[in-house]
Amino acid sequence: MDAWIIWLVVAVVFGVAEVMNLSFYLFPFAIGAAGAALVALAGGGAVLTWPVFAVLTAVSFGVVRPIARRHIHMPPQIRTGTAALIGRHAIVLEDIDNDAAKGSVRLDGEVWSARAYDEDESFAKGDRVQVMEIRGAIALVSE
């Protein structure tokens, strides 16, 4: 079997293993093996393919690992939609009474129907509350 085929198989094995574990640890080896396969295909012997493998792997580690490390330490995604409203403060516009199924709050400049998050709570007009959850078009609030 030709050496370039062996190097190509090694590159594919490292590439598939990288896709399976997503560690960015095996990808540089796949790049080095692919480069060694190209050198072997061009007629370079083992004296040339092994150093090409080592150099490309080392250079790949120097380039890929810092990029991977930045992606691992990225902040959580920004919340959007109703998820972004959770934890915000609102002002009660209409008394909130779960038993009477009434109440509203001003939340980020919009009027929302509101209910108390805890069934035993009620809030008077003008109270400052915190949004605990959004269910449909109703904000569940607490102190």
PDB file of N, CA, C and O in Angstrom, residues 91-96 104 123-128:
ATOM      1  N   ILE A  91     -43.688  48.200  36.990  1.00  0.00           N
ATOM      2  CA  ILE A  91     -44.550  48.986  37.876  1.00  0.00           C
ATOM      3  C   ILE A  91     -45.982  48.484  37.705  1.00  0.00           C
ATOM      4  O   ILE A  91     -46.474  48.360  36.575  1.00  0.00           O
ATOM      5  N   VAL A  92     -46.653  48.236  38.822  1.00  0.00           N
ATOM      6  CA  VAL A  92     -48.034  47.762  38.784  1.00  0.00           C
ATOM      7  C   VAL A  92     -48.947  48.910  38.371  1.00  0.00           C
ATOM      8  O   VAL A  92     -48.944  49.971  38.992  1.00  0.00           O
ATOM      9  N   LEU A  93     -49.721  48.714  37.310  1.00  0.00           N
ATOM     10  CA  LEU A  93     -50.676  49.720  36.829  1.00  0.00           C
ATOM     11  C   LEU A  93     -52.079  49.457  37.349  1.00  0.00           C
ATOM     12  O   LEU A  93     -52.857  50.388  37.573  1.00  0.00           O
ATOM     13  N   GLU A  94     -52.419  48.195  37.524  1.00  0.00           N
ATOM     14  CA  GLU A  94     -53.724  47.787  38.037  1.00  0.00           C
ATOM     15  C   GLU A  94     -53.456  46.747  39.113  1.00  0.00           C
ATOM     16  O   GLU A  94     -52.608  45.868  38.936  1.00  0.00           O
ATOM     17  N   ASP A  95     -54.153  46.850  40.233  1.00  0.00           N
ATOM     18  CA  ASP A  95     -53.947  45.910  41.336  1.00  0.00           C
ATOM     19  C   ASP A  95     -53.890  44.473  40.809  1.00  0.00           C
ATOM     20  O   ASP A  95     -54.714  44.062  39.994  1.00  0.00           O
ATOM     21  N   ILE A  96     -52.909  43.718  41.319  1.00  0.00           N
ATOM     22  CA  ILE A  96     -52.741  42.327  40.889  1.00  0.00           C
ATOM     23  C   ILE A  96     -53.391  41.428  41.923  1.00  0.00           C
ATOM     24  O   ILE A  96     -52.998  41.415  43.092  1.00  0.00           O
ATOM     25  N   SER A 104     -52.226  44.339  35.916  1.00  0.00           N
ATOM     26  CA  SER A 104     -51.377  44.696  34.786  1.00  0.00           C
ATOM     27  C   SER A 104     -50.164  45.458  35.289  1.00  0.00           C
ATOM     28  O   SER A 104     -50.188  46.067  36.360  1.00  0.00           O
ATOM     29  N   PHE A 123     -50.579  42.628  44.766  1.00  0.00           N
ATOM     30  CA  PHE A 123     -49.827  43.875  44.677  1.00  0.00           C
ATOM     31  C   PHE A 123     -50.771  45.020  44.365  1.00  0.00           C
ATOM     32  O   PHE A 123     -51.737  44.855  43.611  1.00  0.00           O
ATOM     33  N   ALA A 124     -50.482  46.180  44.944  1.00  0.00           N
ATOM     34  CA  ALA A 124     -51.310  47.363  44.733  1.00  0.00           C
ATOM     35  C   ALA A 124     -50.714  48.221  43.623  1.00  0.00           C
ATOM     36  O   ALA A 124     -49.523  48.118  43.295  1.00  0.00           O
ATOM     37  N   LYS A 125     -51.548  49.063  43.062  1.00  0.00           N
ATOM     38  CA  LYS A 125     -51.124  49.978  42.001  1.00  0.00           C
ATOM     39  C   LYS A 125     -49.947  50.816  42.508  1.00  0.00           C
ATOM     40  O   LYS A 125     -49.948  51.307  43.635  1.00  0.00           O
ATOM     41  N   GLY A 126     -48.901  50.918  41.677  1.00  0.00           N
ATOM     42  CA  GLY A 126     -47.717  51.696  42.026  1.00  0.00           C
ATOM     43  C   GLY A 126     -46.584  50.866  42.612  1.00  0.00           C
ATOM     44  O   GLY A 126     -45.460  51.367  42.731  1.00  0.00           O
ATOM     45  N   ASP A 127     -46.850  49.626  43.021  1.00  0.00           N
ATOM     46  CA  ASP A 127     -45.789  48.773  43.568  1.00  0.00           C
ATOM     47  C   ASP A 127     -44.763  48.446  42.485  1.00  0.00           C
ATOM     48  O   ASP A 127     -45.082  48.346  41.303  1.00  0.00           O
ATOM     49  N   ARG A 128     -43.524  48.292  42.932  1.00  0.00           N
ATOM     50  CA  ARG A 128     -42.454  47.877  42.017  1.00  0.00           C
ATOM     51  C   ARG A 128     -42.282  46.369  42.201  1.00  0.00           C
ATOM     52  O   ARG A 128     -42.076  45.898  43.317  1.00  0.00           O
TER      53      ARG A 128
END
